[in-house]
Coordinates of N, CA, C and O in Angstrom, one line a residue:
X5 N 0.8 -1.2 0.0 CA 0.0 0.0 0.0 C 0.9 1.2 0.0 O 1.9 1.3 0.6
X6 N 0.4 2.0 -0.7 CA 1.1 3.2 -0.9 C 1.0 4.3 0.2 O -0.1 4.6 0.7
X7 N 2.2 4.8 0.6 CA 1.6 5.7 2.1 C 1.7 7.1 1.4 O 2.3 7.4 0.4
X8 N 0.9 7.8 2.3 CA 0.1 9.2 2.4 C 0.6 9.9 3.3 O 0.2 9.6 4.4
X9 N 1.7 11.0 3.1 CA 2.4 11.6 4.4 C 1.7 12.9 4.1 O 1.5 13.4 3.0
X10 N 1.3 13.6 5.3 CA 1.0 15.1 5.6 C 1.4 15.6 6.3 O 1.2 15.4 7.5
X11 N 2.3 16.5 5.8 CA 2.9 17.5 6.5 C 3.0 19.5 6.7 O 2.3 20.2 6.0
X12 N 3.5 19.8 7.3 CA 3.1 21.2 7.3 C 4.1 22.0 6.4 O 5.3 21.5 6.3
X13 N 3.7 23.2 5.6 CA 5.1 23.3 5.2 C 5.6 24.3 5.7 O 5.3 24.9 6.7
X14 N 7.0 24.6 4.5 CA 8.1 24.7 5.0 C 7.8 26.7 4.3 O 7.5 27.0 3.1
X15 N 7.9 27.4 5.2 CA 8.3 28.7 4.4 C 8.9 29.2 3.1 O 8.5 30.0 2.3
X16 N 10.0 28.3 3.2 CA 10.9 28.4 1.6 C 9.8 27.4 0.8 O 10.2 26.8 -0.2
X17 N 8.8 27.4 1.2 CA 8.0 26.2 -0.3 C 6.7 27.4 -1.0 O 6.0 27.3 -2.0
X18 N 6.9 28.4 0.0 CA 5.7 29.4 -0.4 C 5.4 29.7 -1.5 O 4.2 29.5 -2.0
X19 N 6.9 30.4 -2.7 CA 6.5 30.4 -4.0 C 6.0 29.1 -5.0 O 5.3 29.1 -6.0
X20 N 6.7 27.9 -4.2 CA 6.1 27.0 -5.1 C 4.5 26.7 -5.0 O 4.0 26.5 -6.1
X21 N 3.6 26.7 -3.6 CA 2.3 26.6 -3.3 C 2.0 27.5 -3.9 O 1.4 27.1 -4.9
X22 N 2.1 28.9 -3.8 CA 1.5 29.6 -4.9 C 1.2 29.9 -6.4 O 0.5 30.6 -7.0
X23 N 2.3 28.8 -6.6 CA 2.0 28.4 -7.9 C 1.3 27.7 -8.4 O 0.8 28.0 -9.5
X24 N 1.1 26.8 -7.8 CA 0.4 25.7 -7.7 C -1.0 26.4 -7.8 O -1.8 26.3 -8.8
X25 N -1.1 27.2 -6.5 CA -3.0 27.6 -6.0 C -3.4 28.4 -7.5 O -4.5 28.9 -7.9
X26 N -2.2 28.5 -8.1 CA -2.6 29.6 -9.7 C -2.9 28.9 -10.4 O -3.7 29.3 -11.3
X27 N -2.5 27.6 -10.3 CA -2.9 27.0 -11.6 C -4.6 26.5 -12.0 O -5.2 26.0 -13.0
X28 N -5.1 26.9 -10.6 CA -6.5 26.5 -10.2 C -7.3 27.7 -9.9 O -8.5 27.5 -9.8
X29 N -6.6 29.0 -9.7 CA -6.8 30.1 -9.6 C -7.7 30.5 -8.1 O -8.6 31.2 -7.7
X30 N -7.0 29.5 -7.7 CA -7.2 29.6 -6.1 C -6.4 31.1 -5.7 O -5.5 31.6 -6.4
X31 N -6.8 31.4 -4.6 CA -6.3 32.6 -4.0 C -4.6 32.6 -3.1 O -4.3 31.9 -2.1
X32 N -3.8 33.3 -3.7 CA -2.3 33.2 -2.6 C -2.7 32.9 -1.2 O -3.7 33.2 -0.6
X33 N -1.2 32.1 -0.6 CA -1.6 31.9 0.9 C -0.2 32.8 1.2 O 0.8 33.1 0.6
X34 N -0.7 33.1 2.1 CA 0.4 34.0 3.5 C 0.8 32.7 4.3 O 0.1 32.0 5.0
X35 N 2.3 32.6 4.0 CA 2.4 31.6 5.1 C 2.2 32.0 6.5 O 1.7 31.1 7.2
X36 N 2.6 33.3 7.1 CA 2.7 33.8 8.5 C 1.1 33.8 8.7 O 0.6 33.9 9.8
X37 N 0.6 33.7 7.8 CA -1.4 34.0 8.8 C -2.3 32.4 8.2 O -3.5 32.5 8.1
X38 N -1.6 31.2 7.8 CA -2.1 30.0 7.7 C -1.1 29.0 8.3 O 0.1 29.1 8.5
X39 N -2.1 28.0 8.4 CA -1.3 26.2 8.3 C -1.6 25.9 7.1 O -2.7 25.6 6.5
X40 N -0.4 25.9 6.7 CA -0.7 24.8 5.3 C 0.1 23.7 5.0 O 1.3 23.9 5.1
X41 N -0.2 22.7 4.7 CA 0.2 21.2 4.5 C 0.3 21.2 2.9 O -0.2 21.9 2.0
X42 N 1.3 20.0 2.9 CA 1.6 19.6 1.8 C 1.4 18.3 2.0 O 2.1 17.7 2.8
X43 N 0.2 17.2 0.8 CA 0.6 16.1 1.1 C 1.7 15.8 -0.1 O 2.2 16.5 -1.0
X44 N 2.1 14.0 0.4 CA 3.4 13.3 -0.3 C 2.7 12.0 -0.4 O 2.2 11.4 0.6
X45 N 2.6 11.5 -1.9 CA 2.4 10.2 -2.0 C 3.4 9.5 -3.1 O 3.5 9.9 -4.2
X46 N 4.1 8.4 -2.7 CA 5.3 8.1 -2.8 C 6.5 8.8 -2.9 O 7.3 8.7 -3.8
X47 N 6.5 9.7 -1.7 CA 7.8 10.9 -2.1 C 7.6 11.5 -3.2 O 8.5 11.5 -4.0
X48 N 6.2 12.3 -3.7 CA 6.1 13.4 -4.9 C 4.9 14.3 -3.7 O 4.2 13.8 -2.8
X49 N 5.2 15.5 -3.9 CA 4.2 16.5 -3.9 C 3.1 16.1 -4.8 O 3.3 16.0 -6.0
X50 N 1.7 15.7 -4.0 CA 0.6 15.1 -4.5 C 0.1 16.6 -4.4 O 0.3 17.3 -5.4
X51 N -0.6 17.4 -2.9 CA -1.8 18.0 -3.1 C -1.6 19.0 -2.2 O -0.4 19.3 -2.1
X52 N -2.4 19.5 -1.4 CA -2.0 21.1 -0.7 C -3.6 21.3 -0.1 O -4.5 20.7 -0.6
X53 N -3.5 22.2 1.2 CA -4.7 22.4 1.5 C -3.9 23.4 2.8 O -2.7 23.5 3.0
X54 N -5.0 23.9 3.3 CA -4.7 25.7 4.3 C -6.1 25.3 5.1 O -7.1 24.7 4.8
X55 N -5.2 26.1 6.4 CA -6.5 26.6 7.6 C -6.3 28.1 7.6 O -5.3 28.7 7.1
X56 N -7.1 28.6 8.0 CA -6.6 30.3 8.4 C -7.8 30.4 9.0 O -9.0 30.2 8.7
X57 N -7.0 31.2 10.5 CA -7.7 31.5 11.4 C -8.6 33.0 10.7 O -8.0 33.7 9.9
X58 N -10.0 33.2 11.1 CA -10.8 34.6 10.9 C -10.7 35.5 11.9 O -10.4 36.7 11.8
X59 N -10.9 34.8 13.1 CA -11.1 35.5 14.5 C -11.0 34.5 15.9 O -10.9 33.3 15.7
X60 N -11.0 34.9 16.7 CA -10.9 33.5 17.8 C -11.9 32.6 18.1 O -12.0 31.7 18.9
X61 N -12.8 33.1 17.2 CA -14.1 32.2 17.1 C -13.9 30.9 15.8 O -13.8 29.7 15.9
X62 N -14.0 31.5 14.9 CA -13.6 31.0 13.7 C -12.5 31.0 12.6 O -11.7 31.9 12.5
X63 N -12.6 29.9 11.8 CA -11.6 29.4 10.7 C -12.0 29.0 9.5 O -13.2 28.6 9.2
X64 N -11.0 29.1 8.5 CA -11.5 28.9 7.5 C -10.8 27.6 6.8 O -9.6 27.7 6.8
X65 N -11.2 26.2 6.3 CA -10.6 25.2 5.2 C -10.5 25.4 4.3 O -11.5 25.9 4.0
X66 N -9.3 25.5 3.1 CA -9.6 25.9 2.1 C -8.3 26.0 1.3 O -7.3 26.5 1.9
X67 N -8.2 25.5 -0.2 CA -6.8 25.6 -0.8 C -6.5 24.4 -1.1 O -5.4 24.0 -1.5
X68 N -7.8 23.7 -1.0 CA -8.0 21.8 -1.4 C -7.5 21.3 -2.4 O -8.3 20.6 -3.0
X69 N -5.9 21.5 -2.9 CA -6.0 20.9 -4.7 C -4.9 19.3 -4.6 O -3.6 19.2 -4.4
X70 N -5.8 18.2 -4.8 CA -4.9 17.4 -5.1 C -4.7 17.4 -6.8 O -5.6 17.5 -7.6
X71 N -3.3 17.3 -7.1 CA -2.9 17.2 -8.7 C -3.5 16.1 -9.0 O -3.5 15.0 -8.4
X72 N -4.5 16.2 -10.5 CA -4.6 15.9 -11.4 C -4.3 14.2 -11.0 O -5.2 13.4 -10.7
X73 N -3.2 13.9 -11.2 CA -2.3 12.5 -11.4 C -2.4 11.8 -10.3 O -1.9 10.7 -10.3
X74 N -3.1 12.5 -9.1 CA -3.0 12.0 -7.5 C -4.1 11.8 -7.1 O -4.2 11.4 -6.0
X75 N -5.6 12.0 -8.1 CA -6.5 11.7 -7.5 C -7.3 10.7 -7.0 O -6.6 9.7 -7.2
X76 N -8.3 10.2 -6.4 CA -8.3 8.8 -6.1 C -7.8 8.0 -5.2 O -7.9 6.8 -5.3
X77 N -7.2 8.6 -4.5 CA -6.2 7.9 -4.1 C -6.0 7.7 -2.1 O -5.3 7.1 -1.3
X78 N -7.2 8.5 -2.1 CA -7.5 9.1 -0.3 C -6.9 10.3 0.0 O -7.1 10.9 1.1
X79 N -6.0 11.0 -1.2 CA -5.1 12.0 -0.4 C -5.5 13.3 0.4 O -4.9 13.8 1.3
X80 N -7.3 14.0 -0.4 CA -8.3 14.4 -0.1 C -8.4 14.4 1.4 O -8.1 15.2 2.3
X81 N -9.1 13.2 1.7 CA -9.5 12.8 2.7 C -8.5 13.5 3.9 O -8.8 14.2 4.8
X82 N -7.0 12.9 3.4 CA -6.1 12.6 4.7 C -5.8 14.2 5.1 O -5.6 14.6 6.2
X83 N -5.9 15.1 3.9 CA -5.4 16.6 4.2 C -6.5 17.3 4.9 O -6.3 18.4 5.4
X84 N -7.6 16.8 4.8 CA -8.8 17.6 5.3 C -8.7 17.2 7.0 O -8.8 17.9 8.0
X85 N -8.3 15.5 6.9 CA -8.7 15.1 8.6 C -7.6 15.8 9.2 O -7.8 16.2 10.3
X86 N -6.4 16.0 8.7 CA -5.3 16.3 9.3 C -5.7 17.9 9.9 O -5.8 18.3 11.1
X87 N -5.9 18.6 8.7 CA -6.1 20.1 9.0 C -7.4 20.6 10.2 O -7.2 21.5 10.9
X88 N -8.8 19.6 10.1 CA -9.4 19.9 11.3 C -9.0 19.4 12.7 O -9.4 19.9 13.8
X89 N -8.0 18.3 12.6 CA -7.8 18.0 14.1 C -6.3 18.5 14.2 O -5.4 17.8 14.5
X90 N -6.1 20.0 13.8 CA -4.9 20.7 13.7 C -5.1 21.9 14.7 O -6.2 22.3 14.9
X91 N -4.2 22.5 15.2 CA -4.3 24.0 16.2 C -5.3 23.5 17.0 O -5.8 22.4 16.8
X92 N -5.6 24.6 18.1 CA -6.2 24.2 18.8 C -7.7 24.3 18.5 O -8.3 25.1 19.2
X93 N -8.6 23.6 17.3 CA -10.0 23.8 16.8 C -11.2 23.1 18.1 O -12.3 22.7 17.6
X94 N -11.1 23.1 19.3 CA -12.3 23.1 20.1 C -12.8 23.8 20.0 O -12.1 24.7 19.7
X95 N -14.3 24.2 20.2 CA -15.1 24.7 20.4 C -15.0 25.6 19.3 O -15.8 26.5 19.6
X96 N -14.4 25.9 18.2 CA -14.1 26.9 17.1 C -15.7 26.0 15.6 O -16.3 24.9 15.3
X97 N -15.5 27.3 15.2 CA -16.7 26.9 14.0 C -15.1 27.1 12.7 O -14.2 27.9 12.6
X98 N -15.5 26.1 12.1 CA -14.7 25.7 10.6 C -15.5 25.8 9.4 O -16.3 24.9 9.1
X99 N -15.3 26.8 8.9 CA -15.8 27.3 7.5 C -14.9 27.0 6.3 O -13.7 27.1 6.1
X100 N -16.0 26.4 5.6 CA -15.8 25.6 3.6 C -16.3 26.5 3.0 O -16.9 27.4 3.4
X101 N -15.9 26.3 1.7 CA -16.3 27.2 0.8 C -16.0 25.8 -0.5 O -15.3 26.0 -1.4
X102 N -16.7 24.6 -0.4 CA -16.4 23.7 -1.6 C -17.2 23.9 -2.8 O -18.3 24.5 -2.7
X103 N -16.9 23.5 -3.5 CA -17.6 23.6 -5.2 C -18.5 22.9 -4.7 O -18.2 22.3 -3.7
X104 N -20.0 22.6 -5.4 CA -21.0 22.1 -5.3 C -21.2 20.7 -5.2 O -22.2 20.4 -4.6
X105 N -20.4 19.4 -5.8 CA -20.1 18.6 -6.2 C -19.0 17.7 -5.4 O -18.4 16.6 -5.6
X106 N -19.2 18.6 -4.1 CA -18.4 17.8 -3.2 C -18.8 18.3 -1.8 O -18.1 18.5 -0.8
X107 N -20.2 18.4 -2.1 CA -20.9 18.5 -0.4 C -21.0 17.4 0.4 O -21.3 17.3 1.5
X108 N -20.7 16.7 -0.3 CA -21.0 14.6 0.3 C -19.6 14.6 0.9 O -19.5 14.3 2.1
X109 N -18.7 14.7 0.3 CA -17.5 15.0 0.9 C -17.2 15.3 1.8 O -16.7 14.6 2.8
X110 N -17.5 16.5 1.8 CA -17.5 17.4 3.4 C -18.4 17.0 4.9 O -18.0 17.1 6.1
X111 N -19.7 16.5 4.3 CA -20.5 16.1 4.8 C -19.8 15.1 5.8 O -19.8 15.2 7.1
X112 N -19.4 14.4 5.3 CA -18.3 13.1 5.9 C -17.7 13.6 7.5 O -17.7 12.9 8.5
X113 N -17.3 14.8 7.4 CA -16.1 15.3 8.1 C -17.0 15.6 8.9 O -16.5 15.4 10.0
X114 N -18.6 16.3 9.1 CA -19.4 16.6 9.8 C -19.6 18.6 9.6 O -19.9 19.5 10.3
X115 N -19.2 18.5 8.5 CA -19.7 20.1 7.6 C -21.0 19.7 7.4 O -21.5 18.6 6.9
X116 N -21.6 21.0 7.9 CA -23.0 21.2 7.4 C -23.4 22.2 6.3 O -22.8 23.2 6.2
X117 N -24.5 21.9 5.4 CA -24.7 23.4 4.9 C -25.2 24.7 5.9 O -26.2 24.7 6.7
X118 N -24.2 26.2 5.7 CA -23.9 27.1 7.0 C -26.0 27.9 6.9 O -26.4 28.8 7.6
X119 N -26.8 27.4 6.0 CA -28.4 27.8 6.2 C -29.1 27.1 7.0 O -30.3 27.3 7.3
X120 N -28.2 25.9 7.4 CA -28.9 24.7 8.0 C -28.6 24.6 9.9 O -29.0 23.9 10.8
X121 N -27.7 25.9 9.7 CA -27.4 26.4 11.3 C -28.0 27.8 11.9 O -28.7 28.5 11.1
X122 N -27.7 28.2 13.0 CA -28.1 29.2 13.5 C -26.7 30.0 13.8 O -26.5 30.8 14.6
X123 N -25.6 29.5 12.9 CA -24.2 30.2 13.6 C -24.4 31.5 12.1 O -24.8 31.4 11.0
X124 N -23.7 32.6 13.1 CA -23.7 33.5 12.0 C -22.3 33.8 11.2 O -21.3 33.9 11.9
X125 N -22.1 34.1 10.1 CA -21.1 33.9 9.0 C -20.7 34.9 9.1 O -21.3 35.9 8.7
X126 N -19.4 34.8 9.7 CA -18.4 35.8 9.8 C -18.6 37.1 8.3 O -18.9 36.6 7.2
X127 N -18.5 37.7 8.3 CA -18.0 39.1 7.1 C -17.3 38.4 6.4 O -17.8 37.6 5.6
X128 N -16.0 38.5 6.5 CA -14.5 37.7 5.9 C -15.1 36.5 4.6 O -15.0 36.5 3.3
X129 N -16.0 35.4 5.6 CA -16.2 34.0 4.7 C -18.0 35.1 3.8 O -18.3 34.9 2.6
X130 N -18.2 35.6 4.1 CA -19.5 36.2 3.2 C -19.1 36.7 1.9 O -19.7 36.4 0.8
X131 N -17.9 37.7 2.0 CA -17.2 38.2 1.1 C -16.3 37.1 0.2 O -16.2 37.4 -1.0
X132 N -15.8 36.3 0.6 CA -15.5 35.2 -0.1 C -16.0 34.7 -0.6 O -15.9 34.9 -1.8
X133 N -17.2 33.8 -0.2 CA -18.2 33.2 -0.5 C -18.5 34.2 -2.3 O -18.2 34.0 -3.5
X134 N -19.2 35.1 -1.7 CA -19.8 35.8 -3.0 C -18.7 36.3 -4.3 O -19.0 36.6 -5.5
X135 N -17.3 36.2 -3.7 CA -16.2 36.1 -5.0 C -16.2 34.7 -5.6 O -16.1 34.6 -6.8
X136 N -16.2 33.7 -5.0 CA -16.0 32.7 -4.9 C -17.1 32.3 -6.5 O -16.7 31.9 -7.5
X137 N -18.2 32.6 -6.0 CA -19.4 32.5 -6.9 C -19.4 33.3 -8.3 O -20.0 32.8 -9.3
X138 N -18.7 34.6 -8.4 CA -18.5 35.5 -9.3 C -17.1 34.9 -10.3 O -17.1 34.9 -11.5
X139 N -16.1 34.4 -9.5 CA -15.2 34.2 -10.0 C -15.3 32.3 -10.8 O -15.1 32.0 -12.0
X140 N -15.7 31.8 -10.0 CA -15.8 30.0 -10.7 C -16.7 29.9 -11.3 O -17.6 30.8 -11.1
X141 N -16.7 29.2 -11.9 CA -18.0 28.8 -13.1 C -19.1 27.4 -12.3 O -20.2 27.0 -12.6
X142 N -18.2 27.2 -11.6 CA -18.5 26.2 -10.5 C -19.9 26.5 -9.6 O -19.9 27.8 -9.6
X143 N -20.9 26.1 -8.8 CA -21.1 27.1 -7.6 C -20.3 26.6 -6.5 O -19.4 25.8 -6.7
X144 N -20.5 27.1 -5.6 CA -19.3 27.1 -4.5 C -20.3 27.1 -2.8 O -20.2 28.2 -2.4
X145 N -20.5 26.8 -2.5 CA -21.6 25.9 -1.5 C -20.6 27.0 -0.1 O -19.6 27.7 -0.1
X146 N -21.4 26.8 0.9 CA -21.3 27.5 2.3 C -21.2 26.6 3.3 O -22.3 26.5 3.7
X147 N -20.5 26.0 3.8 CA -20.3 25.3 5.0 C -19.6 25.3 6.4 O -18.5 25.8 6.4
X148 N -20.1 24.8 7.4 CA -19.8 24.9 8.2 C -19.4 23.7 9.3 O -20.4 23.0 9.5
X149 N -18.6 23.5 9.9 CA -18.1 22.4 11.1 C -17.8 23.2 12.1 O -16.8 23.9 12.3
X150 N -19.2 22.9 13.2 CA -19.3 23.1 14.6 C -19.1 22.1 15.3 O -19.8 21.2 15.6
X151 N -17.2 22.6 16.0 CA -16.9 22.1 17.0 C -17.2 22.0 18.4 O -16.5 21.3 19.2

């Protein structure tokens, strides 16, 4: 079986993650204001994913790209469980912003759709949210994980 390493990265990897998030036209990460992981499957850079804190209430998931050549394969899975049981997320609300097509996904993790709660949606994720929608051709769904 092929192993799935996740790890956090490294500062000097920044320009390369940003390259990467371009190719999908994902948004730059700040390394100093996220966690972001890199997974490794057989020693290659498979896929990438970010937390970023909003406020001390809440966080955001987001920056989900496994390559192309790596899909299928769980790596998904392993970068999402890593990043929610990452920093100290008790009692914190964890905000998605996934394409439409992968609400089952999320669902898994125990993301809800954020109409299906009574928590109220930070400014920050609203504004996203509605670029989000302007910008992909995709729609881009609102979720939330109450810890």
């Amino acid at each position: 079986m092929n192993e799935i390493i996740i790890r956090k990265a490294k500062e000097i990897e920044i320009e390369w993650i940003n390259t990467k998030y371009a190719e999908v036209d994902f948004k730059k990460s700040v390394f100093e204001k996220e966690l972001i992981v890199i997974a490794e499957y057989e020693s290659l850079n498979s896929g990438l994913g970010r937390i970023v804190k909003i406020d001390k209430e809440n966080y955001e998931l987001g920056g989900m790209y496994v390559f192309q050549e790596f899909r299928n394969k769980g790596i998904a899975e392993k970068i999402v469980a890593f990043l929610i049981h990452s920093e100290n997320l008790e009692d914190k609300n964890i905000w998605c912003l996934p394409f439409e097509n992968l609400e089952n996904f999320y669902a898994k993790f125990g993301f809800k759709m954020a109409e299906k709660t009574k928590i109220q949606t930070p400014k920050e994720i609203t504004e996203e949210h509605n670029w989000c929608n302007k910008t992909y051709e995709k729609r881009v769904l609102l979720m939330v994980k109450i810890n």
